[in-house]
Steps between C-alpha positions, in 0.01 A plus 500: 500500500633841403447758769621850581581557863564835654585554864395858560735615773360835596697714741417819312417822680228710334443863588131474583380857519144375467522262795361631828725365773426399856853479633828349394438135424868414466687319225390140444774246567563131537367205303256627235133410487470349151172458313457314172359639177399307188478755219499455122822587317424278200197355324182686406550760776875538457478878521344499845765346725773760494252786537328331794838434660572874492180569695586223747851636552357846563263359762784319678715812491216696663466231768873487564518877518235477773710259705445173318293205622552369853806725507647314204528595132229375266625322189352277230579215267348564156453193279362472147165324473513528119123564477464126547330305782756218508800733498341725761430201721859378476624851578272530802605157626865600485425817697324301770734201519837657423464860615254425782281802429189536715323744266467466123382787279368439147457361240298723262278255314210307646622167361844536653363631828253214538772245421743655749228519766382142459843342464723719717368768731191320634664162574813671637293755698663814363343844476419562133392836356445512124553834332241456225324161485132557416344154456178445695645165607729688739201590713409140579849360557528278807810682609474526881510878445857501367419635149411864427495719191530873430286495184123485472335181379379438146157477655507881516721575198290292261183673616663841454602411143148380422348818643729709283410295190128547567543873555665524158190333351694204363260221405753231411846426630784258427746411773859384445645376829818340623433131566575498871308562825510879456366499144247222546357661810488859370343388170231302683412786735490754217285276284248429774472868597486636144232252394300564817489866392367408155821464298626190324848352499533337159850356549722403793839417352783364717862568407818333621791733588819497297363441148651684204155561350140493614348530153264208560379639832454847350298360210279309742439808712420725204288251307168630630599868460463591867434856609793477741802275553597450864865383538585332831862401452848587616731746332710254298196346332325834455798630302442223248126480457407867535719572200333215312156639582604849392634364172184296440289804422269444797277808525351442844619621839708373791452476875809405697567310823772637736808326350468705179562840662843567354599787272795311356278209404264719296784696343649172380182351354373823341315721746288669232295182458389523862416871525203557731517153656420461868649274765497444874770486764506451873606840626445754773423873495797733524559582867778542756601134470537503122678836509746381765576183306550690173734747669712229661510298179608796288764598754648151493469413130474835323174412327129484572353165613297420188543122465224266611484351850758732655263628766374152587857369527607787725193450721552125538859544616403774744218284641737207544742720694228645722354155569838353595563792733152468652550127549828561681649199326571380149291183529233448235208420730557805717550727198181364344307580817645852509428590138145632548616693807713720274273512195141520626315744722488579786846639545694816434487593132848488345630512145809484280615847600514447878664163538721604790190598695324179395786279612527696824135438580530130419813467715301652784243221464240708317285385210514705180284524189729526198344699217708413198591621157218287362250603764374323810637148528242372743518121484172316554468153650612348167807720460327702227489879457273743322654779295378777271485411130613782275407549136770591248487586134722560198471864398712653223732200517554516875386260770346716770268483798151637438455620857212257541460201730277200432320358804392135443 
């Protein structure tokens, strides 16, 4: 198995002008507290891993600047899951067995997350927080409360897509979806909701990642001349079949699931063919948390945080640090039990810009309610969250937020 392994050794001092302090927390020292991360550096989501790692490293730098975790520096092992359930599972197993991590963060996809949960984190009793898994199957996992996620379920996202399709007065739709738990689930929820509202899904076409062409799948989707095509695939596959659709002469419209929100993707496949298209994303209104994160990110990397899943990644690492501190030990069961005490109300509201205060409160035995870059991460009894769903569009060749939120 080919894998990329990074040990992020973070002893960096950031000048945190935005952080409200509550006393000198001291420099972290001693044996580091090391969490594991399975991100995608290859495969259909190859572009995500390195960008997500940057957000994770920023979060750990913020934590270490606030005194670290249990007085020790926070570090991470990053391993490539290759956008593949089997590879992700092997990576997670190595983190648990070889590196002895008590908390595992990631992967991105539902298929990989479910595989890792069922084969690694649940049987080995490790805290597991997925950055972006959306499959409804996550809700009903028999996981002894070890598995959480920072992304809202397809049960809500599919309904939001269907609502948007109905509002646009589309009567027929064709869905092209990645043939995995994410795509199967989102397609099913969208279809049920859209048809319940009076629409008709005339084609549900699965696609397998990694193909050089999806001409057959495109032809199948377009055969009935749908009013709208709804792609539910990852970036690598979208780059192939969106170009093929654009070159086919299809005159209908598009409605996009969250993975498609990428300016570079549309520039590559010919953005003019998608002018006026709408899509959804899990997002949060601009507020103090998003502003603080953007400021810290730009200070560290010299660019705005525009890639997908940066906020979710940052939030997950911050929550892991707060939970370990609240537990008073880096043991998975105790950290699991502390997680809602740093993420859910009641508790003092804290955010990305006041991490020194947040850690100070937790060290004093107080509960906190972390309000993150991606909004409130209040975990329910199933480890699920609810988040705002934003609507984006392509206007004059640019992918941009409409300022509107869809409430399923």
